[in-house]
mmCIF file with all atom_site columns, C-alpha atoms in Angstrom:
data_model
loop_
_atom_site.group_PDB
_atom_site.id
_atom_site.type_symbol
_atom_site.label_atom_id
_atom_site.label_alt_id
_atom_site.label_comp_id
_atom_site.label_asym_id
_atom_site.label_entity_id
_atom_site.label_seq_id
_atom_site.pdbx_PDB_ins_code
_atom_site.Cartn_x
_atom_site.Cartn_y
_atom_site.Cartn_z
_atom_site.occupancy
_atom_site.B_iso_or_equiv
_atom_site.pdbx_formal_charge
_atom_site.auth_seq_id
_atom_site.auth_comp_id
_atom_site.auth_asym_id
_atom_site.auth_atom_id
_atom_site.pdbx_PDB_model_num
ATOM 1   C CA . LEU K 1 1   ? 9.843   25.136  -30.902 1.00 0.00 ? 11  LEU K CA 1
ATOM 2   C CA . PRO K 1 2   ? 8.683   24.481  -27.378 1.00 0.00 ? 12  PRO K CA 1
ATOM 3   C CA . GLU K 1 3   ? 9.713   21.050  -26.103 1.00 0.00 ? 13  GLU K CA 1
ATOM 4   C CA . ALA K 1 4   ? 6.196   19.675  -26.236 1.00 0.00 ? 14  ALA K CA 1
ATOM 5   C CA . ASP K 1 5   ? 5.651   20.717  -29.837 1.00 0.00 ? 15  ASP K CA 1
ATOM 6   C CA . ARG K 1 6   ? 9.072   19.299  -30.787 1.00 0.00 ? 16  ARG K CA 1
ATOM 7   C CA . VAL K 1 7   ? 8.217   16.027  -29.180 1.00 0.00 ? 17  VAL K CA 1
ATOM 8   C CA . ALA K 1 8   ? 4.882   15.902  -30.975 1.00 0.00 ? 18  ALA K CA 1
ATOM 9   C CA . VAL K 1 9   ? 6.501   16.642  -34.333 1.00 0.00 ? 19  VAL K CA 1
ATOM 10  C CA . GLU K 1 10  ? 9.098   13.954  -33.839 1.00 0.00 ? 20  GLU K CA 1
ATOM 11  C CA . ALA K 1 11  ? 6.440   11.474  -32.861 1.00 0.00 ? 21  ALA K CA 1
ATOM 12  C CA . ARG K 1 12  ? 4.423   12.235  -35.921 1.00 0.00 ? 22  ARG K CA 1
ATOM 13  C CA . ALA K 1 13  ? 7.524   11.959  -38.105 1.00 0.00 ? 23  ALA K CA 1
ATOM 14  C CA . ALA K 1 14  ? 8.300   8.513   -36.597 1.00 0.00 ? 24  ALA K CA 1
ATOM 15  C CA . ALA K 1 15  ? 4.736   7.376   -37.203 1.00 0.00 ? 25  ALA K CA 1
ATOM 16  C CA . LEU K 1 16  ? 4.859   8.484   -40.874 1.00 0.00 ? 26  LEU K CA 1
ATOM 17  C CA . SER K 1 17  ? 8.239   6.758   -41.304 1.00 0.00 ? 27  SER K CA 1
ATOM 18  C CA . ALA K 1 18  ? 6.797   3.571   -39.983 1.00 0.00 ? 28  ALA K CA 1
ATOM 19  C CA . GLU K 1 19  ? 3.831   3.711   -42.344 1.00 0.00 ? 29  GLU K CA 1
ATOM 20  C CA . ILE K 1 20  ? 6.211   4.293   -45.324 1.00 0.00 ? 30  ILE K CA 1
ATOM 21  C CA . GLU K 1 21  ? 8.215   1.160   -44.196 1.00 0.00 ? 31  GLU K CA 1
ATOM 22  C CA . GLY K 1 22  ? 5.059   -0.871  -43.880 1.00 0.00 ? 32  GLY K CA 1
ATOM 23  C CA . LEU K 1 23  ? 4.907   -2.590  -47.224 1.00 0.00 ? 33  LEU K CA 1
ATOM 24  C CA . LYS K 1 24  ? 8.634   -3.215  -47.173 1.00 0.00 ? 34  LYS K CA 1
ATOM 25  C CA . ALA K 1 25  ? 8.348   -4.766  -43.751 1.00 0.00 ? 35  ALA K CA 1
ATOM 26  C CA . LEU K 1 26  ? 5.447   -6.796  -44.951 1.00 0.00 ? 36  LEU K CA 1
ATOM 27  C CA . ARG K 1 27  ? 7.424   -8.095  -47.960 1.00 0.00 ? 37  ARG K CA 1
ATOM 28  C CA . LYS K 1 28  ? 10.397  -9.010  -45.754 1.00 0.00 ? 38  LYS K CA 1
ATOM 29  C CA . LEU K 1 29  ? 8.074   -10.836 -43.270 1.00 0.00 ? 39  LEU K CA 1
ATOM 30  C CA . ALA K 1 30  ? 6.846   -12.867 -46.201 1.00 0.00 ? 40  ALA K CA 1
ATOM 31  C CA . HIS K 1 31  ? 10.389  -13.608 -47.216 1.00 0.00 ? 41  HIS K CA 1
ATOM 32  C CA . ARG K 1 32  ? 9.814   -12.293 -50.681 1.00 0.00 ? 42  ARG K CA 1
ATOM 33  C CA . SER K 1 33  ? 12.178  -10.041 -52.768 1.00 0.00 ? 43  SER K CA 1
ATOM 34  C CA . GLN K 1 34  ? 10.990  -6.984  -54.675 1.00 0.00 ? 44  GLN K CA 1
ATOM 35  C CA . GLU K 1 35  ? 11.469  -9.070  -57.856 1.00 0.00 ? 45  GLU K CA 1
ATOM 36  C CA . GLN K 1 36  ? 9.246   -11.824 -56.631 1.00 0.00 ? 46  GLN K CA 1
ATOM 37  C CA . ILE K 1 37  ? 6.492   -9.388  -55.787 1.00 0.00 ? 47  ILE K CA 1
ATOM 38  C CA . ALA K 1 38  ? 6.965   -7.674  -59.095 1.00 0.00 ? 48  ALA K CA 1
ATOM 39  C CA . GLN K 1 39  ? 6.580   -10.983 -60.981 1.00 0.00 ? 49  GLN K CA 1
ATOM 40  C CA . SER K 1 40  ? 3.387   -11.805 -59.005 1.00 0.00 ? 50  SER K CA 1
ATOM 41  C CA . LEU K 1 41  ? 1.971   -8.375  -59.794 1.00 0.00 ? 51  LEU K CA 1
ATOM 42  C CA . GLY K 1 42  ? 2.981   -8.475  -63.462 1.00 0.00 ? 52  GLY K CA 1
ATOM 43  C CA . VAL K 1 43  ? 5.156   -5.311  -63.101 1.00 0.00 ? 53  VAL K CA 1
ATOM 44  C CA . LYS K 1 44  ? 8.773   -4.467  -63.133 1.00 0.00 ? 54  LYS K CA 1
ATOM 45  C CA . GLN K 1 45  ? 10.802  -4.270  -59.860 1.00 0.00 ? 55  GLN K CA 1
ATOM 46  C CA . PRO K 1 46  ? 10.998  -0.391  -59.896 1.00 0.00 ? 56  PRO K CA 1
ATOM 47  C CA . ALA K 1 47  ? 7.211   -0.328  -59.581 1.00 0.00 ? 57  ALA K CA 1
ATOM 48  C CA . VAL K 1 48  ? 7.436   -2.289  -56.343 1.00 0.00 ? 58  VAL K CA 1
ATOM 49  C CA . VAL K 1 49  ? 9.947   0.212   -55.037 1.00 0.00 ? 59  VAL K CA 1
ATOM 50  C CA . LYS K 1 50  ? 7.469   3.017   -55.822 1.00 0.00 ? 60  LYS K CA 1
ATOM 51  C CA . MET K 1 51  ? 4.714   1.136   -54.083 1.00 0.00 ? 61  MET K CA 1
ATOM 52  C CA . GLU K 1 52  ? 6.780   0.596   -50.975 1.00 0.00 ? 62  GLU K CA 1
ATOM 53  C CA . ARG K 1 53  ? 7.594   4.300   -50.822 1.00 0.00 ? 63  ARG K CA 1
ATOM 54  C CA . GLN K 1 54  ? 4.064   5.549   -51.284 1.00 0.00 ? 64  GLN K CA 1
ATOM 55  C CA . THR K 1 55  ? 2.387   6.973   -48.238 1.00 0.00 ? 65  THR K CA 1
ATOM 56  C CA . ASP K 1 56  ? -1.172  6.685   -49.653 1.00 0.00 ? 66  ASP K CA 1
ATOM 57  C CA . LEU K 1 57  ? -2.331  3.649   -51.584 1.00 0.00 ? 67  LEU K CA 1
ATOM 58  C CA . TYR K 1 58  ? -5.562  2.540   -53.256 1.00 0.00 ? 68  TYR K CA 1
ATOM 59  C CA . LEU K 1 59  ? -7.031  -0.383  -51.401 1.00 0.00 ? 69  LEU K CA 1
ATOM 60  C CA . SER K 1 60  ? -6.858  -2.411  -54.653 1.00 0.00 ? 70  SER K CA 1
ATOM 61  C CA . THR K 1 61  ? -3.146  -1.800  -54.772 1.00 0.00 ? 71  THR K CA 1
ATOM 62  C CA . LEU K 1 62  ? -2.688  -2.733  -51.138 1.00 0.00 ? 72  LEU K CA 1
ATOM 63  C CA . ARG K 1 63  ? -4.794  -5.915  -51.676 1.00 0.00 ? 73  ARG K CA 1
ATOM 64  C CA . ARG K 1 64  ? -2.749  -6.928  -54.723 1.00 0.00 ? 74  ARG K CA 1
ATOM 65  C CA . PHE K 1 65  ? 0.535   -6.297  -52.867 1.00 0.00 ? 75  PHE K CA 1
ATOM 66  C CA . VAL K 1 66  ? -0.627  -8.344  -49.792 1.00 0.00 ? 76  VAL K CA 1
ATOM 67  C CA . GLU K 1 67  ? -1.784  -11.149 -52.079 1.00 0.00 ? 77  GLU K CA 1
ATOM 68  C CA . ALA K 1 68  ? 1.556   -11.173 -53.945 1.00 0.00 ? 78  ALA K CA 1
ATOM 69  C CA . ALA K 1 69  ? 3.215   -11.586 -50.576 1.00 0.00 ? 79  ALA K CA 1
ATOM 70  C CA . GLY K 1 70  ? 0.997   -14.586 -49.912 1.00 0.00 ? 80  GLY K CA 1
ATOM 71  C CA . GLY K 1 71  ? -1.488  -12.935 -47.591 1.00 0.00 ? 81  GLY K CA 1
ATOM 72  C CA . THR K 1 72  ? -5.124  -11.708 -47.567 1.00 0.00 ? 82  THR K CA 1
ATOM 73  C CA . LEU K 1 73  ? -6.342  -8.179  -46.749 1.00 0.00 ? 83  LEU K CA 1
ATOM 74  C CA . GLU K 1 74  ? -8.965  -7.462  -44.036 1.00 0.00 ? 84  GLU K CA 1
ATOM 75  C CA . LEU K 1 75  ? -9.905  -4.143  -42.673 1.00 0.00 ? 85  LEU K CA 1
ATOM 76  C CA . ARG K 1 76  ? -11.150 -3.868  -39.091 1.00 0.00 ? 86  ARG K CA 1
ATOM 77  C CA . VAL K 1 77  ? -13.690 -1.097  -38.479 1.00 0.00 ? 87  VAL K CA 1
ATOM 78  C CA . GLU K 1 78  ? -15.018 -0.071  -35.111 1.00 0.00 ? 88  GLU K CA 1
ATOM 79  C CA . LEU K 1 79  ? -18.085 2.045   -34.865 1.00 0.00 ? 89  LEU K CA 1
ATOM 80  C CA . PRO K 1 80  ? -19.499 3.625   -31.663 1.00 0.00 ? 90  PRO K CA 1
ATOM 81  C CA . GLY K 1 81  ? -22.470 1.760   -30.573 1.00 0.00 ? 91  GLY K CA 1
ATOM 82  C CA . ALA K 1 82  ? -22.281 -0.774  -33.396 1.00 0.00 ? 92  ALA K CA 1
ATOM 83  C CA . GLY K 1 83  ? -19.267 -2.806  -32.451 1.00 0.00 ? 93  GLY K CA 1
ATOM 84  C CA . ALA K 1 84  ? -16.353 -3.955  -34.565 1.00 0.00 ? 94  ALA K CA 1
ATOM 85  C CA . PHE K 1 85  ? -16.527 -5.397  -38.100 1.00 0.00 ? 95  PHE K CA 1
ATOM 86  C CA . VAL K 1 86  ? -14.073 -6.995  -40.343 1.00 0.00 ? 96  VAL K CA 1
ATOM 87  C CA . LEU K 1 87  ? -14.401 -6.015  -44.097 1.00 0.00 ? 97  LEU K CA 1
ATOM 88  C CA . THR K 1 88  ? -13.085 -8.490  -46.658 1.00 0.00 ? 98  THR K CA 1
ATOM 89  C CA . GLY K 1 89  ? -12.959 -8.247  -50.495 1.00 0.00 ? 99  GLY K CA 1
ATOM 90  C CA . LEU K 1 90  ? -11.647 -4.587  -50.459 1.00 0.00 ? 100 LEU K CA 1
ATOM 91  C CA . GLY K 1 91  ? -10.180 -3.526  -53.671 1.00 0.00 ? 101 GLY K CA 1
ATOM 92  C CA . SER K 1 92  ? -11.473 -6.718  -55.532 1.00 0.00 ? 102 SER K CA 1
ATOM 93  C CA . ALA K 1 93  ? -12.298 -6.478  -59.242 1.00 0.00 ? 103 ALA K CA 1
ATOM 94  C CA . ASP K 1 94  ? -15.995 -7.460  -58.613 1.00 0.00 ? 104 ASP K CA 1
ATOM 95  C CA . GLY K 1 95  ? -16.478 -4.747  -55.957 1.00 0.00 ? 105 GLY K CA 1
ATOM 96  C CA . GLU K 1 96  ? -17.946 -7.169  -53.456 1.00 0.00 ? 106 GLU K CA 1
ATOM 97  C CA . ILE K 1 97  ? -17.255 -6.265  -49.929 1.00 0.00 ? 107 ILE K CA 1
ATOM 98  C CA . ASP K 1 98  ? -18.294 -8.552  -47.105 1.00 0.00 ? 108 ASP K CA 1
ATOM 99  C CA . ALA K 1 99  ? -18.780 -7.326  -43.494 1.00 0.00 ? 109 ALA K CA 1
ATOM 100 C CA . HIS K 1 100 ? -18.567 -9.677  -40.504 1.00 0.00 ? 110 HIS K CA 1
ATOM 101 C CA . LEU K 1 101 ? -19.282 -8.667  -37.006 1.00 0.00 ? 111 LEU K CA 1
ATOM 102 C CA . VAL K 1 102 ? -16.404 -9.341  -34.660 1.00 0.00 ? 112 VAL K CA 1
ATOM 103 C CA . ALA K 1 103 ? -17.428 -10.979 -31.388 1.00 0.00 ? 113 ALA K CA 1
#
């Protein structure tokens, strides 16, 4: 591969690796073990390992994981000409999503 292409491939691989480590890093920042997260989610520890390795999650799964770590999930969306919004309630059982304009 040409140098520029090789650098681009390595950068993308590093970005994907960081995404994969995202939930694991989140759990560690919250000072929680996989077993503690599993207990909060009502699953067994191997299910948490699987979640942490997934590269694509449902928002409901991500929300439950974040809440099990003691946090809340918000999604920031920026639209050209419309500004930035924060969406909350993503993946909730009632399906209610709130949008708030970010100043």
